[in-house]
Amino acid sequence: MRIAVLLKDRCQPKRCNLECIKYCPPVRTGSETIVMNEELGKPVISEQLCVGCGICVHKCPFEAIKIIGLPEELEEKIVHRYGVNSFRLYGLPVPKKGQVVGIIGPNGIGKTTAISILSGLMLPNLGRYDSPPDQGEILERFSGTEIHDYFKKLFDGELRTAIKPQYVDKIADTYKGRVEKLLSNVDDLGRLDQVARELSIDGILDRDIQTLSGGELQRVAIAATLLRDADAFFFDEPSSYLDIYQRLKVAEIIQGISPEKYVLVIEHDLAVMDFISELAYLMYGSEGAYGIVSQPRVVRVAINVYLDGYLREENIRFRDTEIRFFPKPPREESSRAGLIRFGKLSKSLDGFTLTVDGGEIRVAEVVGAVGPNAIGKTTFVKMLAGEIEPDSGKIDTNAKVSYKPQYIRPSFDGTVRELFIESIGPGFETGFFNSEIAHPMNLKFLFDRELKSLSGGELQRVAISLCLARDADIYLLDEPSAYLDSTQRMAAAKTIRSVIEKTARTAMVVDHDVYMIDMISDSLLVFSGEPMKQGKATGPLPMREGMNMFLKQMDLTFRRDADTNRPRINKKGSRLDREQREKGEYYYSL
């Protein structure tokens, strides 16, 4: 089976010579394999007439065409197709009553489409986008399968659903007014006070939606979902913008949803996915072209398979390289020269006070910054970037700074290519930029897109790359994992690590994803205190000392997976948890 996909956001017929039509061998012999659709303003490729030569794929200047060969038997599993030459989804995860079911996979392969179908937001068209089936035909198609009964209840109105959307920062664009009013409107069971306390948002109920931070918006969105009188709950990336403590608290709340309910979770923080779910489905495919839902696996096995990049039962390799973790902390490099030195610092802002112990950031070092939200991490980064001055103390440096902020709000009018050319000039054409930044961050397909048209994950990749591409002595990256899928997070970590090692520059990375911090950091700056009131920064510390200090204040221990060495959260009070606490080893093995 051959599928032809046109990535419409890349296709720009007005800026090319229609090479796809011009060079197509069947077209040159009189066949209408590729024709221009005047209504769409885009070419349409006939999958029946396409010979699979791939010439159009290579000739398209915007790499907007994918011609992919798939097994014939997949056609029987098609669940949804968005249109001619458009994305198609094969298979669905099956919700299980009383279990938290996870969905793991890269962006752009249909995870959100799957939960939109399962939540009733859209009907699966079984590939018939031009003559969609009715509910009876859908039930007939799934007759004899586990998901048939679920759809029957959904279509009969016996299954109420609630969904937490992926992009919570858009809530402020849709809703106006106070948090309490928004939540009261969806409080079907009178549980607002209880849920607000559990999510620690009882102190912001009087606040206007427009004034909330990303983490506060995320918890409000989760609360709005939990307050619904629903039978099936869907959480699309509930961890974004939350600190580790908040992520695990949300995970515990989601696990506590009644055993009579269905719960599905899409999550890119693999440590949280491991903690929250019992069963997980891997999804793989080609971004924007197709997505395939694999067989369910116990979550530990599912994550290990995902890191390995190989589905043994299906004999499919979906990633070229496996992702590795190391059980011991990196060796300390005492010979590194100091780049930034600072004595005791303090800064007060809006009733919050940050104090910083004296420390030193060294050349060719990646410093991870960890701690709860609203504890002063971004404030310290802004002091290093020169955006704000400390009230007392001094930062001793002449270092040139490149800064990626936590929240990315695109104001540039133009394409990604134009943004890079304006920002870094000739650096855009260098081999180093293309091989060390653009290629691993997969920017090639974004260069001709308008910046303001990009998704959250695409914007994040551009912002990280732009930060690293600037000529600077230190790169400050605030929450680079936000909206990136698990594979993209690992790619970003490797890119940051590689740039620092090859240029002998320095980076500070603020993030809540333990896997990313583990992969990227040489040392840790640990923030503690009382969120929104007072914070204290200690370090940079060696990784073992820093992780122990951080996780002790978080009241968490991690063990290492026997097969992959990836960090796994210990159940509180378990044998391993008790033993590690007694030894004072909260993260690394001895």
Coordinates of C-alpha atoms in Angstrom, one line a residue:
M1 CA 0.0 0.0 0.0
R2 CA 1.3 3.4 -1.0
I3 CA 0.2 6.6 0.6
A4 CA 0.9 10.1 -0.7
V5 CA 0.8 13.0 1.8
L6 CA 1.0 16.7 1.1
L7 CA 2.1 18.7 4.1
K8 CA 0.0 21.7 3.4
D9 CA 1.7 24.0 5.9
R10 CA 4.9 23.5 3.9
C11 CA 3.5 23.5 0.4
Q12 CA 3.9 27.0 -1.2
P13 CA 2.9 26.8 -4.9
K14 CA 3.3 30.6 -5.4
R15 CA 6.9 30.3 -4.5
C16 CA 7.9 27.4 -6.7
N17 CA 7.7 26.2 -10.3
L18 CA 5.4 23.2 -9.4
E19 CA 8.3 20.9 -9.7
C20 CA 6.2 18.0 -8.3
I21 CA 4.0 18.2 -11.5
K22 CA 6.8 19.2 -13.9
Y23 CA 9.1 16.3 -13.1
C24 CA 6.6 13.5 -12.4
P25 CA 7.3 10.7 -15.0
P26 CA 3.6 9.6 -15.3
V27 CA 2.5 13.2 -15.8
R28 CA 5.0 13.6 -18.6
T29 CA 3.4 10.6 -20.3
G30 CA -0.1 12.1 -20.1
S31 CA -1.3 10.7 -16.8
E32 CA -3.1 13.0 -14.2
T33 CA -1.0 11.6 -11.3
I34 CA -0.5 15.1 -9.9
V35 CA -2.9 17.9 -10.8
M36 CA -3.3 21.4 -9.4
N37 CA -6.6 21.8 -7.5
E38 CA -7.7 25.3 -8.1
E39 CA -10.1 25.3 -5.1
L40 CA -7.5 24.2 -2.6
G41 CA -4.7 26.1 -4.3
K42 CA -2.5 23.0 -3.8
P43 CA -1.5 20.0 -6.0
V44 CA -3.3 16.7 -5.4
I45 CA -1.5 13.4 -5.8
S46 CA -3.4 10.3 -7.0
E47 CA -2.3 7.4 -4.9
Q48 CA -3.8 5.0 -7.4
L49 CA -1.7 6.4 -10.3
C50 CA 1.5 7.1 -8.3
V51 CA 4.3 4.7 -9.2
G52 CA 6.3 5.5 -6.1
C53 CA 9.4 6.8 -7.9
G54 CA 9.9 9.5 -5.3
I55 CA 11.0 12.2 -7.8
C56 CA 8.4 14.7 -6.5
V57 CA 9.6 14.1 -3.0
H58 CA 13.2 15.1 -3.9
K59 CA 12.3 17.9 -6.3
C60 CA 9.9 19.8 -4.0
P61 CA 11.9 22.8 -2.7
F62 CA 9.9 22.9 0.5
E63 CA 10.0 19.1 1.2
A64 CA 6.2 19.1 1.4
I65 CA 5.6 15.7 -0.1
K66 CA 5.9 12.3 1.5
I67 CA 5.4 9.0 -0.5
I68 CA 5.4 6.1 1.9
G69 CA 5.0 2.4 1.5
L70 CA 3.0 0.7 4.2
P71 CA 1.8 -2.9 4.7
E72 CA -1.4 -3.7 2.9
E73 CA -3.0 -5.1 6.1
L74 CA -2.9 -1.6 7.7
E75 CA -5.7 -0.5 5.4
E76 CA -8.1 -2.6 7.4
K77 CA -7.0 -0.8 10.6
I78 CA -7.5 2.8 9.4
V79 CA -9.5 4.8 11.9
H80 CA -9.4 8.3 10.5
R81 CA -8.2 10.3 7.5
Y82 CA -8.4 14.1 7.4
G83 CA -8.7 14.4 3.6
V84 CA -7.0 13.8 0.3
N85 CA -3.2 13.5 0.7
S86 CA -3.7 14.1 4.4
F87 CA -2.8 12.5 7.7
R88 CA -4.3 9.2 8.6
L89 CA -4.5 7.3 11.9
Y90 CA -4.3 3.5 12.1
G91 CA -5.7 1.9 15.3
L92 CA -6.8 3.3 18.6
P93 CA -5.7 3.0 22.3
V94 CA -8.4 1.2 24.3
P95 CA -9.6 2.8 27.5
K96 CA -9.9 0.4 30.4
K97 CA -12.2 1.0 33.4
G98 CA -10.3 1.5 36.6
Q99 CA -6.9 1.9 35.0
V100 CA -4.8 4.9 33.9
V101 CA -3.8 4.2 30.3
G102 CA -0.9 6.2 28.9
I103 CA -0.1 7.2 25.3
I104 CA 3.5 7.7 24.4
G105 CA 4.8 9.0 21.1
P106 CA 6.3 11.9 19.2
N107 CA 4.3 15.0 18.2
G108 CA 2.4 15.0 14.9
I109 CA 1.5 11.3 14.8
G110 CA -2.1 11.4 16.0
K111 CA -2.2 11.2 19.8
T112 CA -4.5 14.2 20.1
T113 CA -6.6 12.9 17.2
A114 CA -7.0 9.6 19.1
I115 CA -8.3 11.2 22.3
S116 CA -10.5 13.6 20.3
I117 CA -12.2 10.5 18.8
L118 CA -12.4 8.6 22.1
S119 CA -13.8 11.7 23.9
G120 CA -16.5 12.1 21.3
L121 CA -15.2 15.5 20.0
M122 CA -15.0 13.9 16.5
L123 CA -16.3 10.8 14.8
P124 CA -13.8 8.4 13.2
N125 CA -14.4 8.4 9.4
L126 CA -12.7 5.0 8.9
G127 CA -10.7 6.7 6.0
R128 CA -13.8 7.8 4.2
Y129 CA -13.4 11.5 4.4
D130 CA -15.6 12.1 1.4
S131 CA -18.5 9.9 2.6
P132 CA -18.2 9.6 6.4
P133 CA -19.8 6.5 8.0
D134 CA -22.7 6.9 10.5
Q135 CA -22.5 5.6 14.1
G136 CA -24.0 2.2 13.1
E137 CA -21.3 1.6 10.5
I138 CA -18.6 2.6 13.0
L139 CA -19.9 0.1 15.5
E140 CA -20.1 -2.6 12.9
R141 CA -16.5 -1.9 11.9
F142 CA -15.4 -2.5 15.5
S143 CA -17.7 -5.4 16.2
G144 CA -16.1 -8.1 18.2
T145 CA -13.3 -5.8 19.5
E146 CA -12.7 -4.5 23.0
I147 CA -13.4 -0.9 21.9
H148 CA -16.9 -1.7 20.5
D149 CA -18.6 -1.6 23.9
Y150 CA -16.9 1.7 24.7
F151 CA -18.1 3.3 21.4
K152 CA -21.6 1.9 22.0
K153 CA -21.9 3.6 25.4
L154 CA -20.4 6.8 23.9
F155 CA -22.9 6.9 21.0
D156 CA -25.8 6.0 23.2
G157 CA -25.1 9.0 25.5
E158 CA -24.2 6.7 28.4
L159 CA -20.6 7.9 28.6
R160 CA -19.9 11.5 29.5
T161 CA -16.4 12.7 28.8
A162 CA -14.1 15.5 30.0
I163 CA -10.9 16.5 28.3
K164 CA -7.9 18.7 29.4
P165 CA -6.5 20.4 26.3
Q166 CA -2.9 20.3 25.3
Y167 CA -2.2 24.1 25.1
V168 CA -3.3 25.6 28.3
D169 CA -1.9 29.1 27.5
K170 CA -4.7 29.5 25.0
I171 CA -7.2 29.4 27.9
A172 CA -6.5 33.1 28.6
D173 CA -7.5 33.9 25.0
T174 CA -10.9 32.2 25.4
Y175 CA -12.0 32.9 28.9
K176 CA -12.1 36.2 30.7
G177 CA -12.8 36.9 34.4
R178 CA -12.0 35.3 37.7
V179 CA -10.7 31.7 38.2
E180 CA -13.5 30.9 40.6
K181 CA -16.2 31.9 38.1
L182 CA -14.6 29.7 35.4
L183 CA -14.4 26.7 37.7
S184 CA -17.9 27.3 39.2
N185 CA -19.4 27.0 35.7
V186 CA -18.0 23.4 35.3
D187 CA -18.4 22.3 38.9
D188 CA -21.0 19.6 38.3
L189 CA -20.6 17.9 41.7
G190 CA -19.9 20.7 44.1
R191 CA -16.3 19.7 44.6
L192 CA -14.6 23.1 43.8
D193 CA -13.2 23.8 47.2
Q194 CA -11.8 20.2 47.6
V195 CA -10.2 20.1 44.2
A196 CA -8.8 23.7 44.5
R197 CA -7.1 22.7 47.8
E198 CA -5.7 19.4 46.3
L199 CA -4.2 21.3 43.4
S200 CA -3.0 24.3 45.6
I201 CA -5.0 26.8 43.6
D202 CA -7.3 27.9 46.4
G203 CA -5.1 31.0 46.8
I204 CA -5.7 32.1 43.2
L205 CA -9.5 31.7 42.9
D206 CA -9.9 35.5 43.1
R207 CA -7.3 36.1 40.4
D208 CA -8.1 37.1 36.8
I209 CA -7.4 34.3 34.3
Q210 CA -5.3 36.8 32.3
T211 CA -2.8 37.2 35.1
L212 CA -2.0 33.5 35.7
S213 CA 1.4 31.9 35.0
G214 CA 1.7 28.8 32.8
G215 CA 1.8 26.5 35.8
E216 CA -1.3 28.1 37.3
L217 CA -3.2 27.8 34.0
Q218 CA -2.2 24.2 33.8
R219 CA -3.6 23.4 37.3
V220 CA -6.8 25.4 36.6
A221 CA -7.3 23.4 33.4
I222 CA -6.8 20.1 35.3
A223 CA -9.2 21.3 38.0
A224 CA -11.8 22.2 35.3
T225 CA -11.5 18.6 33.9
L226 CA -11.7 16.9 37.3
L227 CA -14.8 18.9 38.3
R228 CA -16.9 17.5 35.4
D229 CA -19.4 14.8 36.2
A230 CA -17.8 12.4 33.6
D231 CA -17.3 8.7 33.0
A232 CA -14.1 9.1 30.9
F233 CA -11.3 11.6 31.5
F234 CA -8.6 12.6 29.0
F235 CA -5.5 14.6 30.0
D236 CA -3.4 15.9 27.1
E237 CA 0.1 16.8 28.5
P238 CA -0.9 17.6 32.1
S239 CA 2.8 18.2 33.2
S240 CA 3.7 21.2 31.1
Y241 CA 4.8 24.2 33.2
L242 CA 4.5 22.2 36.5
D243 CA 7.4 21.5 38.8
I244 CA 8.2 17.9 39.9
Y245 CA 6.2 18.1 43.1
Q246 CA 3.2 19.5 41.3
R247 CA 3.5 16.8 38.6
L248 CA 3.5 14.0 41.1
K249 CA 0.6 15.6 43.0
V250 CA -1.4 15.8 39.8
A251 CA -0.4 12.2 39.0
E252 CA -1.7 11.0 42.4
I253 CA -5.0 12.9 41.9
I254 CA -5.5 11.4 38.5
Q255 CA -4.7 7.9 39.9
G256 CA -7.3 8.6 42.6
I257 CA -10.2 9.1 40.1
S258 CA -12.9 6.5 40.8
P259 CA -12.1 2.9 39.7
E260 CA -15.4 3.0 37.8
K261 CA -14.0 5.6 35.4
Y262 CA -11.9 5.5 32.2
V263 CA -8.7 7.6 32.2
L264 CA -6.3 8.3 29.3
V265 CA -3.1 10.4 29.6
I266 CA -0.8 11.8 27.0
E267 CA 2.5 12.7 28.6
H268 CA 6.0 13.4 27.4
D269 CA 7.7 13.4 30.8
L270 CA 8.6 9.7 30.9
A271 CA 9.3 9.7 34.7
V272 CA 5.8 11.0 35.3
M273 CA 4.3 8.6 32.7
D274 CA 6.0 5.7 34.5
F275 CA 4.6 6.9 37.8
I276 CA 1.0 7.7 36.7
S277 CA 0.0 4.8 34.4
E278 CA -0.2 1.1 34.6
L279 CA -0.6 0.3 30.9
A280 CA 0.7 2.3 27.9
Y281 CA 0.3 2.4 24.1
L282 CA 3.3 3.4 21.9
M283 CA 2.4 5.4 18.8
Y284 CA 4.8 5.7 15.9
G285 CA 4.8 6.8 12.3
S286 CA 5.7 9.8 10.2
E287 CA 5.0 13.3 11.5
G288 CA 2.1 14.8 9.6
A289 CA 1.7 11.8 7.4
Y290 CA 0.4 8.8 9.5
G291 CA 0.3 7.4 13.0
I292 CA 0.1 3.7 14.1
V293 CA -1.1 2.6 17.6
S294 CA 1.0 -0.4 18.8
Q295 CA -0.2 -3.2 21.1
P296 CA -0.6 -2.2 24.8
R297 CA 2.3 -2.9 27.1
V298 CA 3.0 -2.6 30.9
V299 CA 4.2 0.9 31.3
R300 CA 7.8 0.0 32.3
V301 CA 8.2 -2.1 29.2
A302 CA 6.5 0.5 27.0
I303 CA 8.9 3.2 28.1
N304 CA 12.0 0.9 27.7
V305 CA 10.8 0.0 24.2
Y306 CA 10.3 3.7 23.4
L307 CA 13.9 4.5 24.5
D308 CA 15.3 1.5 22.6
G309 CA 13.4 2.7 19.4
Y310 CA 12.6 -0.9 18.4
L311 CA 9.3 -2.8 18.5
R312 CA 10.4 -6.4 18.8
E313 CA 7.0 -8.0 18.3
E314 CA 6.2 -5.9 15.3
N315 CA 9.8 -6.0 14.0
I316 CA 9.8 -2.2 13.5
R317 CA 12.6 0.2 14.2
F318 CA 11.0 3.7 14.6
R319 CA 14.2 5.5 15.7
D320 CA 17.7 5.1 14.4
T321 CA 19.4 5.3 17.8
E322 CA 18.5 4.2 21.3
I323 CA 18.5 6.7 24.2
R324 CA 20.9 5.9 27.0
F325 CA 21.2 6.9 30.6
F326 CA 24.2 6.5 33.0
P327 CA 23.7 5.4 36.6
K328 CA 26.6 7.4 38.1
P329 CA 27.1 11.2 38.2
P330 CA 29.6 12.8 35.9
R331 CA 33.2 13.3 37.2
E332 CA 33.9 16.7 38.6
E333 CA 36.2 18.8 36.4
S334 CA 38.0 21.0 38.9
S335 CA 40.4 22.4 36.2
R336 CA 37.7 24.4 34.5
A337 CA 38.2 28.2 34.6
G338 CA 35.5 30.4 36.2
L339 CA 33.3 32.4 33.8
I340 CA 30.8 34.1 36.2
R341 CA 31.4 34.7 39.9
F342 CA 28.8 36.0 42.3
G343 CA 28.8 36.8 46.0
K344 CA 25.7 36.7 48.2
L345 CA 22.9 38.3 46.2
S346 CA 19.3 39.3 47.0
K347 CA 16.4 40.6 45.0
S348 CA 12.8 41.5 46.0
L349 CA 9.9 41.6 43.5
D350 CA 6.2 41.9 44.3
G351 CA 6.4 40.6 47.8
F352 CA 8.9 37.8 46.9
T353 CA 12.5 37.8 48.0
L354 CA 15.3 35.7 46.5
T355 CA 18.7 35.2 48.2
V356 CA 21.6 33.6 46.5
D357 CA 24.6 32.0 48.1
G358 CA 27.9 32.9 46.5
G359 CA 29.0 30.7 43.7
E360 CA 30.8 30.3 40.4
I361 CA 29.8 29.1 37.0
R362 CA 32.7 27.7 35.0
V363 CA 33.7 27.6 31.3
A364 CA 32.4 24.7 29.3
E365 CA 29.9 23.6 31.9
V366 CA 26.2 22.9 31.8
V367 CA 24.5 24.0 35.0
G368 CA 21.1 22.6 35.7
A369 CA 18.8 24.7 37.8
V370 CA 16.1 22.8 39.8
G371 CA 13.5 23.7 42.3
P372 CA 9.7 24.3 42.7
N373 CA 7.8 26.9 40.6
A374 CA 7.7 30.5 41.9
I375 CA 10.9 30.0 43.9
G376 CA 13.2 32.4 42.0
K377 CA 14.8 30.4 39.2
T378 CA 13.7 32.7 36.4
T379 CA 14.5 35.8 38.6
F380 CA 18.1 34.5 39.0
V381 CA 18.4 33.7 35.2
K382 CA 17.2 37.3 34.5
M383 CA 19.8 38.7 36.8
L384 CA 22.5 36.7 35.0
A385 CA 21.1 37.9 31.6
G386 CA 21.2 41.5 32.8
E387 CA 17.5 42.0 32.5
I388 CA 17.2 42.9 36.1
E389 CA 19.8 44.1 38.7
P390 CA 20.2 42.5 42.2
D391 CA 19.2 44.7 45.1
S392 CA 22.4 43.7 46.9
G393 CA 25.5 41.9 45.9
K394 CA 27.3 41.8 42.6
I395 CA 27.6 39.5 39.6
D396 CA 31.2 39.6 38.4
T397 CA 31.3 38.9 34.7
N398 CA 31.8 40.4 31.3
A399 CA 30.3 37.4 29.7
K400 CA 28.0 37.9 26.7
V401 CA 24.6 36.3 27.3
S402 CA 22.1 34.6 25.0
Y403 CA 18.7 34.0 26.7
K404 CA 15.7 31.9 25.9
P405 CA 12.8 32.9 28.1
Q406 CA 10.3 30.6 29.7
Y407 CA 7.3 31.9 27.8
I408 CA 7.7 32.4 24.0
R409 CA 5.5 35.0 22.5
P410 CA 6.3 35.4 18.8
S411 CA 6.2 39.1 17.7
F412 CA 8.4 38.8 14.6
D413 CA 6.5 39.2 11.3
G414 CA 8.1 36.9 8.8
T415 CA 9.4 33.4 8.3
V416 CA 11.7 31.4 10.5
R417 CA 14.5 31.8 7.9
E418 CA 14.1 35.6 8.0
L419 CA 14.2 35.6 11.8
F420 CA 17.5 33.6 11.8
I421 CA 19.1 35.8 9.1
E422 CA 18.1 39.0 10.9
S423 CA 19.3 37.6 14.3
I424 CA 22.5 35.8 13.5
G425 CA 23.4 37.1 10.0
P426 CA 26.2 35.1 8.3
G427 CA 26.1 32.5 11.1
F428 CA 23.0 31.1 9.4
E429 CA 25.0 29.9 6.5
T430 CA 27.8 28.1 8.5
G431 CA 28.3 24.4 8.5
F432 CA 28.4 24.4 12.3
F433 CA 24.9 25.9 12.5
N434 CA 23.5 23.5 10.0
S435 CA 25.1 20.3 11.3
E436 CA 25.2 21.0 15.1
I437 CA 21.9 23.0 15.6
A438 CA 19.5 23.0 12.6
H439 CA 19.9 19.3 11.7
P440 CA 19.5 17.7 15.2
M441 CA 16.7 20.2 16.1
N442 CA 14.9 19.3 12.8
L443 CA 14.5 22.9 11.7
K444 CA 14.8 22.3 8.0
F445 CA 11.0 21.9 7.6
L446 CA 10.3 25.1 9.6
F447 CA 12.5 27.6 7.8
D448 CA 9.9 28.7 5.2
R449 CA 7.0 28.8 7.7
E450 CA 5.7 32.0 9.2
L451 CA 6.9 32.3 12.7
K452 CA 3.4 33.1 14.0
S453 CA 1.9 30.0 12.4
L454 CA 4.1 27.6 14.4
S455 CA 2.8 25.3 17.2
G456 CA 4.1 25.4 20.7
G457 CA 6.6 22.6 20.2
E458 CA 7.8 24.1 16.9
L459 CA 8.2 27.5 18.5
Q460 CA 10.2 25.9 21.3
R461 CA 12.6 24.3 18.9
V462 CA 13.1 27.6 17.1
A463 CA 13.7 29.5 20.3
I464 CA 16.3 26.9 21.6
S465 CA 18.1 26.9 18.3
L466 CA 18.1 30.7 18.1
C467 CA 19.5 31.0 21.6
L468 CA 22.3 28.5 20.8
A469 CA 23.1 30.1 17.4
R470 CA 23.9 33.5 18.9
D471 CA 27.5 34.4 19.6
A472 CA 27.6 34.3 23.4
D473 CA 29.7 33.1 26.3
I474 CA 26.8 31.7 28.3
Y475 CA 23.4 30.3 27.1
L476 CA 20.5 30.6 29.5
L477 CA 17.6 28.4 28.6
D478 CA 14.4 28.6 30.8
E479 CA 12.2 25.4 30.5
P480 CA 13.4 24.2 27.1
S481 CA 11.4 21.0 27.4
A482 CA 7.9 22.7 27.4
Y483 CA 5.7 21.4 24.5
L484 CA 8.5 19.1 23.2
D485 CA 7.8 15.4 22.9
S486 CA 10.1 12.9 24.6
T487 CA 12.3 12.4 21.5
Q488 CA 12.6 16.1 20.9
R489 CA 13.5 16.7 24.6
M490 CA 16.4 14.2 24.3
A491 CA 17.4 15.7 20.9
A492 CA 17.4 19.2 22.5
A493 CA 19.5 17.9 25.5
K494 CA 22.0 16.4 23.2
T495 CA 22.2 19.5 21.0
I496 CA 22.8 21.8 24.0
R497 CA 25.4 19.4 25.4
S498 CA 27.1 19.1 22.0
V499 CA 27.2 22.9 21.4
I500 CA 28.7 23.5 24.8
E501 CA 31.4 20.8 24.4
K502 CA 32.4 21.8 20.9
T503 CA 32.5 25.6 21.5
A504 CA 33.8 25.5 25.1
R505 CA 31.0 27.8 26.1
T506 CA 28.7 27.6 29.1
A507 CA 25.0 26.9 29.6
M508 CA 22.4 27.1 32.4
V509 CA 19.3 25.1 31.9
V510 CA 16.2 25.6 34.1
D511 CA 13.8 22.6 33.7
H512 CA 11.5 20.2 35.6
D513 CA 12.1 17.1 33.4
V514 CA 14.4 14.9 35.5
Y515 CA 15.4 12.9 32.4
M516 CA 16.5 16.1 30.6
I517 CA 18.4 17.5 33.7
D518 CA 20.1 14.1 34.1
M519 CA 21.3 13.9 30.5
I520 CA 22.5 17.5 30.2
S521 CA 24.0 18.7 33.5
D522 CA 27.5 18.8 34.9
S523 CA 26.4 20.5 38.1
L524 CA 23.2 21.7 39.8
L525 CA 22.0 25.0 41.2
V526 CA 19.3 24.1 43.8
F527 CA 16.5 26.4 44.7
S528 CA 14.5 26.0 48.0
G529 CA 12.1 28.0 50.1
E530 CA 8.5 28.9 50.1
P531 CA 7.0 29.6 46.6
M532 CA 5.8 33.2 46.0
K533 CA 7.3 34.3 49.3
Q534 CA 11.0 33.6 49.6
G535 CA 13.5 31.5 47.8
K536 CA 17.2 30.6 48.2
A537 CA 19.7 29.4 45.6
T538 CA 22.6 27.1 46.6
G539 CA 25.4 26.1 44.3
P540 CA 26.3 25.2 41.7
L541 CA 26.9 21.8 43.4
P542 CA 28.3 18.5 42.1
M543 CA 25.5 16.4 40.6
R544 CA 25.3 13.9 43.4
E545 CA 25.2 16.5 46.1
G546 CA 22.8 18.7 44.2
M547 CA 20.4 15.8 43.3
N548 CA 20.4 14.6 46.9
M549 CA 19.7 18.1 48.3
F550 CA 16.9 18.7 45.7
L551 CA 15.1 15.4 46.0
K552 CA 15.4 15.4 49.8
Q553 CA 13.4 18.7 49.9
M554 CA 11.0 17.2 47.3
D555 CA 10.6 14.1 49.6
L556 CA 11.4 11.8 46.6
T557 CA 13.8 9.0 45.8
F558 CA 14.6 7.5 42.4
R559 CA 15.9 4.1 41.5
R560 CA 17.5 3.0 38.2
D561 CA 15.8 0.7 35.7
A562 CA 17.7 -2.6 35.4
D563 CA 17.6 -2.6 31.6
T564 CA 18.0 1.1 30.6
N565 CA 19.4 2.8 33.7
R566 CA 16.7 5.4 33.4
P567 CA 15.5 7.1 36.6
R568 CA 12.3 5.7 38.1
I569 CA 10.4 7.2 41.0
N570 CA 10.2 5.0 44.0
K571 CA 6.9 4.4 45.7
K572 CA 7.0 6.3 49.0
G573 CA 7.7 3.9 51.9
S574 CA 8.8 1.0 49.6
R575 CA 11.9 -1.0 50.6
L576 CA 14.1 0.8 48.1
D577 CA 12.8 4.2 49.1
R578 CA 13.6 3.5 52.8
E579 CA 17.0 2.1 52.0
Q580 CA 18.0 5.0 49.9
R581 CA 16.8 7.5 52.4
E582 CA 18.9 5.8 55.1
K583 CA 22.0 6.0 52.9
G584 CA 21.2 9.6 51.9
E585 CA 21.3 8.5 48.2
Y586 CA 18.2 9.9 46.7
Y587 CA 19.2 9.6 43.0
Y588 CA 22.5 8.0 42.1
S589 CA 23.6 4.4 42.9
L590 CA 26.7 4.0 45.1

